[in-house]
Coordinates of C-alpha atoms and ligand atoms in Angstrom, one line a residue:
T29 CA 40.9 6.1 18.8
S30 CA 38.3 7.0 21.4
P31 CA 34.9 7.7 19.8
Q32 CA 35.2 11.2 21.2
Y33 CA 37.7 12.0 18.5
I34 CA 36.0 10.3 15.6
R35 CA 33.7 12.1 13.2
N36 CA 31.7 10.2 10.5
F37 CA 30.3 12.3 7.8
S38 CA 29.4 12.5 4.1
I39 CA 29.2 15.2 1.6
V40 CA 25.8 15.5 -0.2
A41 CA 25.2 17.7 -3.2
H42 CA 23.4 18.0 -6.4
I43 CA 25.5 16.7 -9.3
D44 CA 28.4 19.0 -10.4
H45 CA 28.2 21.2 -7.3
G46 CA 31.7 20.1 -6.4
K47 CA 31.4 17.1 -4.1
S48 CA 34.4 15.2 -5.5
T49 CA 36.5 18.3 -5.7
L50 CA 35.9 19.1 -2.1
A51 CA 36.6 15.5 -1.0
D52 CA 39.9 15.7 -2.8
R53 CA 40.7 19.0 -1.2
L54 CA 39.9 17.6 2.3
M55 CA 42.2 14.6 1.7
E56 CA 44.9 17.0 0.6
I57 CA 44.5 19.2 3.7
T58 CA 44.7 16.2 6.0
G59 CA 47.8 14.9 4.2
T60 CA 45.8 11.7 3.3
V61 CA 47.3 11.7 -0.1
S62 CA 50.4 13.6 -1.2
F63 CA 50.1 16.0 -4.1
R64 CA 52.2 13.7 -6.2
E65 CA 50.0 10.7 -5.5
M66 CA 46.9 12.7 -6.0
K67 CA 45.2 11.8 -9.2
E68 CA 42.3 14.0 -10.1
Q69 CA 39.1 13.1 -8.4
L70 CA 40.4 10.2 -6.3
L71 CA 37.1 9.1 -5.0
D72 CA 35.6 8.5 -8.4
D73 CA 38.1 5.9 -9.4
M74 CA 36.1 3.8 -11.8
A75 CA 36.7 4.8 -15.4
L76 CA 33.0 5.0 -16.2
E77 CA 32.3 7.1 -13.2
R78 CA 34.9 9.5 -14.4
Q79 CA 33.6 9.5 -17.9
R80 CA 30.1 10.3 -16.7
G81 CA 31.4 12.6 -14.0
I82 CA 29.3 11.0 -11.4
T83 CA 29.8 8.8 -8.4
I84 CA 28.1 5.5 -8.9
K85 CA 29.2 3.5 -6.0
S86 CA 29.8 4.9 -2.6
H87 CA 33.3 4.8 -1.2
A88 CA 34.9 5.8 2.1
V89 CA 38.2 7.3 3.2
T90 CA 39.7 7.8 6.7
M91 CA 41.6 11.0 7.3
H92 CA 43.5 12.2 10.3
Y93 CA 43.6 15.8 11.5
Q94 CA 45.2 17.5 14.4
Y95 CA 42.9 20.0 16.0
Q96 CA 43.1 21.9 19.3
G97 CA 45.7 19.4 20.6
H98 CA 43.9 16.3 19.6
K99 CA 44.2 13.9 16.7
F100 CA 40.8 13.4 15.1
E101 CA 39.8 10.4 12.9
L102 CA 37.6 11.7 10.2
N103 CA 35.7 9.2 8.1
L104 CA 34.3 10.6 4.9
I105 CA 31.7 8.3 3.4
D106 CA 30.9 9.1 -0.2
T107 CA 27.4 8.6 -1.4
P108 CA 26.2 8.0 -5.0
G109 CA 24.8 11.0 -6.6
H110 CA 21.8 9.6 -8.5
V111 CA 18.3 8.6 -7.7
D112 CA 18.8 5.1 -9.0
F113 CA 21.0 4.5 -6.1
Q114 CA 18.9 6.1 -3.4
Y115 CA 18.9 3.0 -1.3
E116 CA 22.7 3.0 -1.1
V117 CA 22.6 6.7 -0.2
S118 CA 20.3 5.9 2.7
R119 CA 22.6 3.1 3.9
S120 CA 25.6 5.4 3.7
L121 CA 23.8 8.1 5.7
T122 CA 23.0 5.6 8.4
C123 CA 26.7 5.3 9.0
C124 CA 27.2 9.0 9.6
E125 CA 26.5 11.5 12.3
G126 CA 26.7 14.5 10.0
A127 CA 26.6 15.7 6.4
V128 CA 28.2 18.6 4.6
L129 CA 25.4 19.9 2.4
L130 CA 27.2 21.5 -0.6
V131 CA 25.5 24.0 -2.8
D132 CA 26.9 25.7 -5.9
A133 CA 27.1 29.5 -5.2
F134 CA 25.9 30.1 -8.8
Q135 CA 23.4 27.3 -9.4
G136 CA 21.8 27.5 -6.0
V137 CA 19.5 24.9 -4.5
E138 CA 18.6 22.1 -7.0
A139 CA 16.3 19.1 -6.9
Q140 CA 18.9 16.7 -5.5
T141 CA 20.0 19.3 -3.0
V142 CA 16.5 19.3 -1.5
A143 CA 16.2 15.5 -1.7
N144 CA 19.6 15.0 -0.1
A145 CA 18.9 17.5 2.6
Y146 CA 15.6 15.8 3.5
A147 CA 17.4 12.4 3.5
A148 CA 20.1 13.7 5.9
M149 CA 17.4 15.1 8.2
E150 CA 15.5 11.9 8.1
H151 CA 18.6 10.2 9.4
D152 CA 18.9 12.9 12.1
L153 CA 22.3 14.0 10.8
M154 CA 23.9 17.3 11.8
I155 CA 23.9 19.3 8.6
V156 CA 26.9 21.5 7.9
P157 CA 25.7 23.8 5.1
V158 CA 28.4 25.0 2.7
M159 CA 28.3 27.1 -0.3
N160 CA 30.9 26.1 -2.9
K161 CA 32.5 27.9 -5.9
V162 CA 32.5 31.3 -4.2
D163 CA 35.5 32.0 -6.5
L164 CA 33.2 32.3 -9.5
T165 CA 32.8 35.9 -10.6
H166 CA 29.1 35.3 -11.3
A167 CA 28.5 33.7 -7.9
R168 CA 25.4 35.0 -6.2
P169 CA 26.2 34.2 -2.6
D170 CA 23.5 36.3 -0.9
E171 CA 20.6 34.8 -3.0
V172 CA 21.9 31.3 -2.6
R173 CA 22.2 31.7 1.1
E174 CA 18.6 32.9 1.2
E175 CA 17.5 30.0 -0.9
M176 CA 19.2 27.6 1.5
E177 CA 17.6 29.2 4.5
H178 CA 14.2 29.3 2.8
T179 CA 14.0 25.7 1.6
L180 CA 16.3 23.7 3.8
A181 CA 15.5 25.0 7.3
I182 CA 19.0 26.3 7.7
H183 CA 20.1 29.5 9.3
A184 CA 21.8 31.7 6.7
E185 CA 24.5 32.6 9.2
E186 CA 25.5 29.0 9.6
V187 CA 26.4 28.7 5.9
L188 CA 30.1 28.5 5.2
G189 CA 31.6 29.7 2.0
C190 CA 34.4 27.9 0.2
S191 CA 36.1 27.2 -3.1
A192 CA 37.0 23.6 -3.5
K193 CA 38.9 24.7 -6.6
T194 CA 41.2 27.2 -5.0
G195 CA 41.1 25.7 -1.5
M196 CA 39.8 28.9 0.1
G197 CA 37.6 28.2 3.1
C198 CA 38.1 24.4 2.9
K199 CA 40.0 24.1 6.2
E200 CA 37.2 25.9 7.9
V201 CA 34.8 23.3 6.5
L202 CA 36.9 20.5 7.9
E203 CA 37.0 22.2 11.3
A204 CA 33.3 22.9 11.3
V205 CA 32.8 19.1 10.8
I206 CA 34.8 18.5 13.9
E207 CA 33.0 21.2 15.9
R208 CA 29.4 20.7 14.8
V209 CA 29.1 17.0 14.0
P210 CA 28.5 14.9 17.1
A211 CA 31.0 12.1 18.0
P212 CA 29.6 8.6 17.4
Q213 CA 27.8 6.9 20.3
G214 CA 28.3 3.2 20.9
D215 CA 30.1 1.0 23.3
P216 CA 33.3 -0.7 22.2
H217 CA 32.8 -3.4 24.8
A218 CA 29.3 -4.4 23.8
T219 CA 28.4 -7.2 21.4
L220 CA 29.6 -6.5 17.9
Q221 CA 27.0 -4.7 15.7
A222 CA 28.1 -3.2 12.4
M223 CA 26.3 -2.0 9.3
I224 CA 27.3 -3.1 5.9
F225 CA 27.0 0.0 3.7
D226 CA 28.8 -1.1 0.6
A227 CA 30.8 -3.9 -1.0
V228 CA 33.2 -4.1 -3.9
Y229 CA 34.7 -7.0 -5.7
D230 CA 38.4 -7.6 -5.9
E231 CA 39.7 -10.1 -8.4
F232 CA 42.2 -11.5 -5.9
R233 CA 40.5 -11.0 -2.5
G234 CA 36.9 -11.6 -3.4
A235 CA 34.2 -9.4 -1.7
I236 CA 35.5 -6.4 0.2
T237 CA 32.8 -5.4 2.7
Y238 CA 32.5 -1.8 3.9
I239 CA 31.3 -1.4 7.5
R240 CA 30.5 1.1 10.1
V241 CA 30.9 -0.4 13.6
M242 CA 27.9 0.7 15.8
N243 CA 28.8 -1.3 18.9
G244 CA 31.5 -3.6 20.0
T245 CA 34.8 -4.4 18.3
V246 CA 35.7 -6.6 15.4
R247 CA 39.1 -8.2 15.3
K248 CA 41.3 -10.0 12.8
G249 CA 40.7 -13.8 12.9
Q250 CA 37.3 -13.4 14.5
K251 CA 34.3 -15.5 13.5
I252 CA 31.5 -13.2 12.4
K253 CA 27.9 -13.6 11.2
F254 CA 25.9 -11.6 8.6
L255 CA 22.5 -11.6 10.4
Q256 CA 20.3 -11.1 7.3
Q257 CA 22.0 -13.7 5.2
G258 CA 22.6 -16.0 8.2
T259 CA 26.1 -16.8 7.0
T260 CA 29.2 -17.0 9.1
H261 CA 32.7 -16.0 8.0
E262 CA 36.2 -15.6 9.4
V263 CA 37.7 -12.1 9.3
I264 CA 40.9 -12.6 7.3
E265 CA 41.9 -8.9 7.1
L266 CA 40.3 -5.7 8.2
G267 CA 41.4 -2.0 8.1
H268 CA 40.8 1.5 7.0
F269 CA 40.7 3.2 3.6
T270 CA 43.5 5.8 3.3
P271 CA 41.9 5.7 0.5
R272 CA 44.0 2.6 -0.3
R273 CA 43.3 -0.3 2.0
K274 CA 45.4 -0.2 5.1
A275 CA 45.2 -3.2 7.4
T276 CA 44.8 -2.9 11.2
N277 CA 44.1 -5.4 14.0
S278 CA 40.6 -4.2 15.0
L279 CA 37.8 -1.8 14.3
A280 CA 35.8 -0.5 17.3
A281 CA 32.5 1.2 17.9
G282 CA 32.3 4.4 15.8
Q283 CA 34.9 3.4 13.3
V284 CA 34.5 2.9 9.6
G285 CA 36.6 0.4 7.5
Y286 CA 36.6 -2.8 5.5
L287 CA 36.5 -6.6 6.1
I288 CA 37.9 -9.3 3.9
C289 CA 36.5 -12.7 4.6
N290 CA 37.2 -15.0 1.7
I291 CA 33.7 -14.4 0.2
K292 CA 33.8 -15.3 -3.5
T293 CA 30.9 -13.3 -4.9
L294 CA 29.2 -10.0 -4.1
D295 CA 25.7 -11.4 -3.9
K296 CA 26.7 -13.0 -0.6
V297 CA 27.1 -9.5 0.9
N298 CA 23.9 -7.6 1.3
I299 CA 24.1 -3.8 1.6
G300 CA 22.2 -2.9 4.8
D301 CA 22.9 -6.2 6.5
T302 CA 24.2 -6.3 10.1
V303 CA 27.5 -7.9 11.1
S304 CA 27.6 -9.5 14.5
V305 CA 29.2 -12.4 16.4
A306 CA 29.0 -16.0 15.2
T307 CA 28.7 -17.6 18.6
G308 CA 26.6 -16.7 21.5
E309 CA 23.7 -14.1 21.5
P310 CA 24.1 -11.8 18.4
A311 CA 23.3 -8.1 18.6
L312 CA 20.0 -6.8 17.3
K313 CA 19.6 -6.5 13.6
L314 CA 20.0 -2.9 12.5
P315 CA 16.9 -1.6 10.8
G316 CA 16.5 -0.7 7.2
Y317 CA 17.7 -3.8 5.2
R318 CA 16.0 -4.0 1.8
E319 CA 16.3 -6.2 -1.2
P320 CA 17.5 -4.1 -4.2
K321 CA 14.4 -3.3 -6.2
R322 CA 14.7 -3.5 -10.0
M323 CA 12.4 -0.9 -11.5
V324 CA 13.4 -1.0 -15.1
F325 CA 13.7 -4.0 -17.4
C326 CA 14.8 -4.5 -21.0
G327 CA 15.8 -7.4 -23.2
L328 CA 19.5 -7.7 -24.3
Y329 CA 20.2 -9.9 -27.3
P330 CA 23.4 -10.5 -29.2
S331 CA 23.0 -9.0 -32.6
D332 CA 24.8 -12.1 -33.9
G333 CA 23.1 -15.2 -32.6
Q334 CA 26.4 -17.0 -32.0
D335 CA 27.5 -14.6 -29.3
F336 CA 24.9 -15.9 -26.9
K337 CA 27.4 -17.8 -24.8
Q338 CA 29.8 -14.9 -24.7
L339 CA 27.0 -12.6 -23.6
R340 CA 26.0 -14.9 -20.8
E341 CA 29.7 -15.0 -19.6
A342 CA 29.9 -11.2 -19.7
L343 CA 26.6 -10.9 -17.7
D344 CA 27.8 -13.4 -15.2
K345 CA 30.9 -11.3 -14.7
L346 CA 29.0 -8.1 -14.3
V347 CA 26.6 -9.5 -11.7
I348 CA 29.5 -10.5 -9.5
N349 CA 30.5 -6.9 -9.4
D350 CA 27.0 -5.5 -9.1
P351 CA 24.4 -7.8 -7.6
S352 CA 21.7 -5.1 -7.9
F353 CA 21.6 -6.0 -11.6
E354 CA 19.9 -9.2 -12.5
F355 CA 19.2 -11.2 -15.7
S356 CA 17.5 -14.4 -16.8
P357 CA 17.4 -16.1 -20.2
E358 CA 14.5 -15.1 -22.5
T359 CA 13.6 -16.1 -26.0
S360 CA 12.0 -13.9 -28.5
D361 CA 10.5 -15.1 -31.8
A362 CA 12.0 -12.0 -33.4
L363 CA 15.4 -11.8 -31.7
G364 CA 16.2 -15.4 -30.8
F365 CA 18.0 -16.2 -27.5
G366 CA 18.8 -13.4 -25.2
F367 CA 18.3 -12.1 -21.6
R368 CA 15.7 -10.1 -19.7
C369 CA 17.7 -7.8 -17.5
G370 CA 16.5 -5.8 -14.5
F371 CA 18.0 -2.5 -13.3
L372 CA 17.6 -0.1 -10.5
G373 CA 16.8 2.6 -12.9
L374 CA 17.6 4.0 -16.3
L375 CA 21.1 5.3 -15.5
H376 CA 21.9 1.9 -14.1
M377 CA 20.7 0.3 -17.3
E378 CA 22.9 2.7 -19.4
I379 CA 25.9 1.9 -17.2
I380 CA 25.6 -1.9 -17.6
Q381 CA 25.0 -1.6 -21.3
Q382 CA 28.1 0.5 -21.7
R383 CA 30.2 -1.9 -19.7
L384 CA 29.1 -4.8 -21.8
E385 CA 30.0 -3.0 -25.0
Q386 CA 33.3 -1.7 -23.7
E387 CA 34.5 -4.6 -21.7
A388 CA 33.0 -7.6 -23.5
D389 CA 33.0 -6.2 -27.0
I390 CA 29.6 -7.6 -27.8
D391 CA 27.2 -6.0 -30.3
L392 CA 23.9 -5.8 -28.6
V393 CA 20.3 -5.4 -29.6
Q394 CA 18.4 -3.8 -26.7
T395 CA 14.7 -3.7 -26.5
A396 CA 12.8 -0.6 -25.2
P397 CA 13.0 -0.5 -21.4
N398 CA 9.8 -1.0 -19.4
V399 CA 8.8 -0.8 -15.8
T400 CA 7.5 -3.7 -13.6
Y401 CA 3.7 -4.1 -13.8
E402 CA 1.4 -5.8 -11.4
I403 CA -1.5 -7.6 -13.0
V404 CA -4.5 -9.1 -11.3
T405 CA -6.1 -11.7 -13.5
K406 CA -9.8 -12.6 -13.8
T407 CA -9.0 -15.8 -11.8
G408 CA -7.8 -13.6 -8.9
E409 CA -4.1 -14.2 -9.3
T410 CA -1.6 -11.3 -8.9
M411 CA 1.4 -11.5 -11.2
E412 CA 4.5 -9.3 -11.6
V413 CA 5.3 -8.7 -15.2
H414 CA 8.7 -7.6 -16.4
T415 CA 8.1 -7.7 -20.1
P416 CA 5.2 -6.6 -22.3
Q417 CA 5.2 -10.0 -24.1
D418 CA 4.1 -11.6 -20.8
V419 CA 1.1 -9.3 -20.4
P420 CA -2.0 -11.6 -20.7
D421 CA -4.7 -10.8 -23.3
Q422 CA -7.0 -8.0 -22.3
G423 CA -10.0 -10.2 -21.6
D424 CA -8.1 -12.0 -18.9
I425 CA -7.1 -8.9 -16.9
E426 CA -9.0 -7.7 -13.9
E427 CA -6.7 -4.9 -12.9
F428 CA -3.5 -3.6 -14.5
R429 CA -1.2 -1.6 -12.1
Q430 CA 1.9 0.4 -12.6
P431 CA 4.5 2.1 -10.4
I432 CA 3.8 5.8 -9.5
V433 CA 6.5 8.2 -8.4
R434 CA 6.5 11.6 -6.7
V435 CA 8.6 13.9 -8.8
S436 CA 10.1 17.1 -7.6
F437 CA 11.2 19.7 -10.2
V438 CA 13.3 22.7 -9.2
L439 CA 13.3 25.4 -11.8
P440 CA 13.2 29.1 -12.6
T441 CA 9.7 30.4 -12.1
E442 CA 9.3 31.4 -15.7
Y443 CA 9.2 27.7 -16.7
I444 CA 6.5 26.6 -14.3
G445 CA 3.8 26.8 -17.0
G446 CA 5.8 24.7 -19.4
I447 CA 6.5 21.9 -16.9
M448 CA 2.9 22.0 -15.6
K449 CA 1.7 21.4 -19.2
L450 CA 4.2 18.6 -19.7
C451 CA 2.9 16.9 -16.5
T452 CA -0.7 17.5 -17.3
D453 CA -0.2 16.0 -20.8
R454 CA 1.1 12.9 -19.0
R455 CA -1.9 12.8 -16.6
G456 CA 0.2 13.7 -13.6
T457 CA -1.4 14.6 -10.4
Y458 CA -0.4 18.1 -9.1
V459 CA 0.8 18.0 -5.5
R460 CA 2.2 21.4 -4.7
T461 CA 4.4 24.4 -5.6
E462 CA 7.0 25.8 -3.2
Y463 CA 8.9 29.0 -3.8
L464 CA 12.6 28.8 -3.0
S465 CA 13.1 32.4 -3.8
P466 CA 11.3 35.0 -5.9
T467 CA 12.8 33.5 -9.0
R468 CA 12.9 29.8 -8.3
A469 CA 10.4 27.2 -7.4
M470 CA 9.9 23.5 -6.6
L471 CA 7.0 21.9 -8.4
V472 CA 5.8 18.5 -7.2
Y473 CA 3.8 16.0 -9.3
D474 CA 2.8 12.4 -9.0
L475 CA 3.5 10.6 -12.3
A476 CA 3.7 7.1 -13.8
L477 CA 7.3 5.9 -13.6
A478 CA 7.0 4.7 -17.2
D479 CA 6.4 8.3 -18.3
V480 CA 9.3 9.5 -16.1
I481 CA 12.0 7.1 -17.2
Y482 CA 11.5 7.4 -20.9
D483 CA 12.3 11.0 -21.5
M484 CA 11.2 13.2 -18.7
H485 CA 14.7 14.3 -18.0
D486 CA 15.3 15.4 -21.6
K487 CA 12.0 17.1 -21.8
L488 CA 12.7 19.0 -18.5
K489 CA 16.1 20.1 -19.8
S490 CA 14.7 21.3 -23.1
T491 CA 11.7 23.0 -21.6
T492 CA 13.8 24.9 -19.0
R493 CA 16.9 25.5 -21.3
G494 CA 18.9 23.3 -19.0
Y495 CA 18.0 25.1 -15.8
G496 CA 15.5 22.7 -14.4
T497 CA 16.5 19.7 -12.3
M498 CA 14.4 16.7 -11.0
D499 CA 14.4 13.9 -8.5
Y500 CA 11.8 11.2 -7.7
E501 CA 10.8 8.7 -5.1
L502 CA 8.6 5.6 -5.5
L503 CA 5.1 5.9 -4.0
G504 CA 3.7 2.5 -4.9
Y505 CA 1.5 0.7 -7.5
E506 CA -1.8 2.1 -8.8
P507 CA -4.3 0.7 -11.2
G508 CA -4.1 2.3 -14.7
E509 CA -5.9 2.2 -18.0
L510 CA -3.2 0.2 -19.6
V511 CA -3.1 -2.0 -22.7
R512 CA -0.5 -4.1 -24.5
M513 CA 0.1 -2.8 -28.0
D514 CA 1.6 -5.2 -30.6
I515 CA 3.5 -4.4 -33.7
L516 CA 3.2 -6.6 -36.8
V517 CA 5.7 -6.5 -39.7
K518 CA 4.5 -8.3 -42.8
G519 CA 1.7 -9.8 -40.8
E520 CA 3.9 -11.2 -38.2
R521 CA 3.8 -10.0 -34.6
I522 CA 7.3 -8.8 -33.5
D523 CA 7.2 -9.8 -29.8
A524 CA 10.2 -7.6 -28.9
L525 CA 8.3 -4.5 -30.2
S526 CA 5.3 -4.9 -28.0
I527 CA 4.8 -2.1 -25.5
V528 CA 2.5 -1.3 -22.6
C529 CA 0.8 2.1 -22.8
D530 CA -2.2 4.0 -21.6
R531 CA -5.3 3.1 -23.6
R532 CA -5.9 6.8 -24.3
D533 CA -2.5 7.2 -25.8
A534 CA -2.5 4.0 -27.9
D535 CA -3.8 5.5 -31.2
V536 CA -1.2 8.3 -31.1
R537 CA 1.6 6.0 -29.9
G538 CA 0.7 3.3 -32.5
R539 CA 0.8 5.8 -35.4
A540 CA 4.1 7.3 -34.2
V541 CA 5.8 3.9 -33.8
I542 CA 4.7 2.7 -37.2
K543 CA 5.9 6.0 -38.8
K544 CA 9.2 5.7 -37.1
L545 CA 9.6 2.0 -38.1
K546 CA 8.8 3.0 -41.7
E547 CA 11.9 5.4 -41.5
E548 CA 14.1 2.8 -39.9
I549 CA 13.4 -0.3 -41.8
P550 CA 15.1 -0.3 -45.3
R551 CA 13.1 -1.0 -48.4
H552 CA 13.1 -4.5 -49.6
M553 CA 12.5 -6.2 -52.9
F554 CA 8.9 -6.6 -51.8
E555 CA 6.3 -4.5 -50.0
V556 CA 6.5 -4.6 -46.2
P557 CA 3.2 -3.8 -44.4
L558 CA 3.5 -2.4 -40.9
Q559 CA 0.6 -2.5 -38.3
A560 CA 0.0 -1.6 -34.7
A561 CA -2.7 -3.5 -32.9
I562 CA -4.4 -4.0 -29.6
G563 CA -5.6 -7.5 -29.5
T564 CA -7.1 -8.1 -32.9
R565 CA -7.9 -4.5 -33.5
V566 CA -5.5 -2.7 -35.8
I567 CA -5.0 0.9 -34.8
A568 CA -2.4 2.1 -37.3
R569 CA -0.9 0.9 -40.6
E570 CA 1.7 1.9 -43.2
N571 CA 3.4 0.2 -46.1
I572 CA 7.1 0.3 -47.0
S573 CA 7.0 0.1 -50.8
A574 CA 9.3 -2.2 -52.7
M575 CA 12.5 -1.1 -54.2
R576 CA 15.5 -2.6 -56.0
K577 CA 18.5 -2.4 -53.7
N578 CA 21.7 -1.7 -55.5
V579 CA 24.0 0.7 -53.8
T580 CA 26.8 0.6 -56.4
A581 CA 24.5 1.7 -59.1
K582 CA 25.1 5.3 -57.9
C583 CA 28.8 5.5 -58.8
Y584 CA 28.6 4.8 -62.4
G585 CA 32.0 3.9 -63.7
G586 CA 33.6 5.0 -60.5
D587 CA 36.8 3.3 -59.5
I588 CA 36.7 -0.1 -57.8
S589 CA 38.1 1.0 -54.4
R590 CA 35.2 3.4 -54.0
K591 CA 32.8 0.6 -54.8
R592 CA 34.5 -1.6 -52.3
K593 CA 34.1 1.0 -49.7
L594 CA 30.4 1.2 -50.3
W595 CA 30.1 -2.6 -50.0
E596 CA 32.0 -2.6 -46.8
K597 CA 29.6 0.1 -45.5
Q598 CA 26.6 -1.9 -46.5
K599 CA 28.0 -5.0 -44.7
E600 CA 28.6 -2.9 -41.7
G601 CA 25.0 -1.7 -41.7
K602 CA 23.8 -5.3 -42.0
K603 CA 25.7 -6.3 -38.9
R604 CA 23.3 -4.5 -36.7
M605 CA 20.2 -5.9 -38.3
K606 CA 18.0 -8.8 -37.4
S607 CA 16.3 -10.8 -40.1
I608 CA 12.8 -11.6 -39.2
G609 CA 11.0 -13.8 -41.6
S610 CA 12.3 -12.2 -44.8
V611 CA 12.5 -8.7 -43.4
D612 CA 15.7 -7.0 -42.2
I613 CA 15.0 -4.9 -39.1
P614 CA 17.9 -2.7 -37.9
Q615 CA 18.7 -2.5 -34.2
K616 CA 17.6 1.1 -34.1
A617 CA 14.1 0.1 -35.0
F618 CA 13.8 -1.8 -31.8
L619 CA 14.2 1.5 -29.9
A620 CA 11.7 3.2 -32.2
V621 CA 9.0 2.6 -29.7
L622 CA 11.0 4.3 -27.0
E623 CA 11.5 7.5 -29.0
T624 CA 7.8 8.0 -29.5
G625 CA 6.9 8.0 -25.7
Ligands
GDP4 P1 30.4 16.6 -8.2 O1 29.5 16.1 -9.3 O2 29.6 17.2 -7.1 O3 31.3 15.5 -7.6 O4 31.2 17.8 -8.7 P2 32.8 17.8 -9.1 O5 33.7 17.9 -7.9 O6 33.0 16.8 -10.1 O7 32.8 19.3 -9.8 C1 32.0 19.6 -10.9 C2 32.7 20.8 -11.6 O8 32.8 21.9 -10.8 C3 34.2 20.4 -12.0 O9 34.4 20.9 -13.3 C4 35.0 21.1 -11.0 O10 36.3 21.5 -11.4 C5 34.2 22.4 -10.7 N1 34.4 22.9 -9.4 C6 34.3 22.3 -8.2 N2 34.5 23.1 -7.2 C7 34.7 24.3 -7.7 C8 35.0 25.6 -7.1 O11 35.1 25.8 -5.9 N3 35.0 26.6 -8.0 C9 34.9 26.5 -9.3 N4 35.1 27.5 -10.1 N5 34.7 25.3 -9.9 C10 34.6 24.2 -9.1
MG5 MG1 31.6 13.5 -8.2

């Protein structure tokens, strides 16, 4: 296909505004999948993605459409819909010339709508603004159009209306993509230069690399080079996604497709890397490659010490499929042998944890997540710290830095006061307020990432009755008044319960953690003192008084099967506990520190 008849685009939207539904509808209109073949939501094919209703990894599909006497090749590149995967979003957008910006005709402009629109503009994409769900009886098309014009620098008359559910207006969206989005530039005869925007792992074929060819042509059997990695490979197979893989002989400038090169693990394929020729002068490296940045860390321990090997195998398997996740062995006095794991963000963490429990069937003890800290010691050394246990003693610290993010909240104006208070309580720095319409506003604050990841999303939802949305971007590291707080159970420091917090919050946090632990740790035959301390200074204490434990005592003379059931239950409860010294600490207690943020 001549580049003139190629259009590369993506659909960007706030979650639930109908991106997947519209993508399916476009595939159906172009006959890319027959009705019979069409499963619901074809693009989100991973079970977990479907369960969570979000797109985690980006995918691509090539569609063909006859328009005004020409056959067009339309490449739809799907982008992940969550802030944790912002980098992948940006790589995907680099491969497009245009973006359909989808907004729900009832919900209107939301935080990720704004973030996505800005991202598309930064990549100089032609934006095709579309209002979806116009079939809803409570749709408010005029207001939403106005919001879009007001916030996104879009002319209201350019906004198309459609219903991805009924199909109404969807053909017009497709044709607007052809008419408004520019054809890709690039010379099919120049030296090969292609962008890797995604990669997935196939059990039988190894890494499948998703590329957009910027210049030149890549052919079957060709020797290619990944410029960032510096590795060379032979192209064994290449082709398009229809959305199943369909092999072809070549992919030329402007086209989107996949490469299979007998690469055994995904970490050999860097998203954002450039593909060029293996011999002779290679093309210029495309800008924008970045190492995945793990922002959130936690410890994962098998709740039964014997599962350590099994857990390692499961993690090894996961990392093959998702190199943005990392892990390394860690020992905890309290929890024994486990792993320190790094994630792109909190959602990423949840996803990995769920996969482990579902696919590997391992009972896990997870420690409270923490962000990465930068510490400058008195000796002038700068260290990156991924776990509170590794924070040096207060006297050795010159400067203690933490990641700061700029958070945008989009919410009905009546809740502005509530969110401002929430941000002020967390020592946020006010940046600005923008009105999207008379009733909705965008509020921008700079906050510590640690405060954002713990529960900001939940707090936002409860404060705004579900109407508020948020998005954030990393600004950098800034010095803070941070301290390491330790928890002692029966005089023994439980390393896995140490946290880093603001000095000014330490007293309140300490008391709350101790109170929570008192609720979670069962009574023992002896008294269990609990303490929170900074260095040697105890800031909170409680005692769990002694009690005789005998669950069967309750069912006097009851029949034996009922007693047996109780014993079973008690055993079950034990399974998720860790014995530390002589004290049984249930898994939930390790998350107690999290709930008191
Ligand atoms: P995504 O998160 O942006 O991919 O959104 P989905 O495509 O998963 O859609 C979210 C929800 O909105 C689903 O329940 C869809 O059935 C529904 N939906 C999508 N498009 C429309 C539409 O045009 N009209 C109506 N009424 N519902 C829609
Ligand atoms: Mg979706």
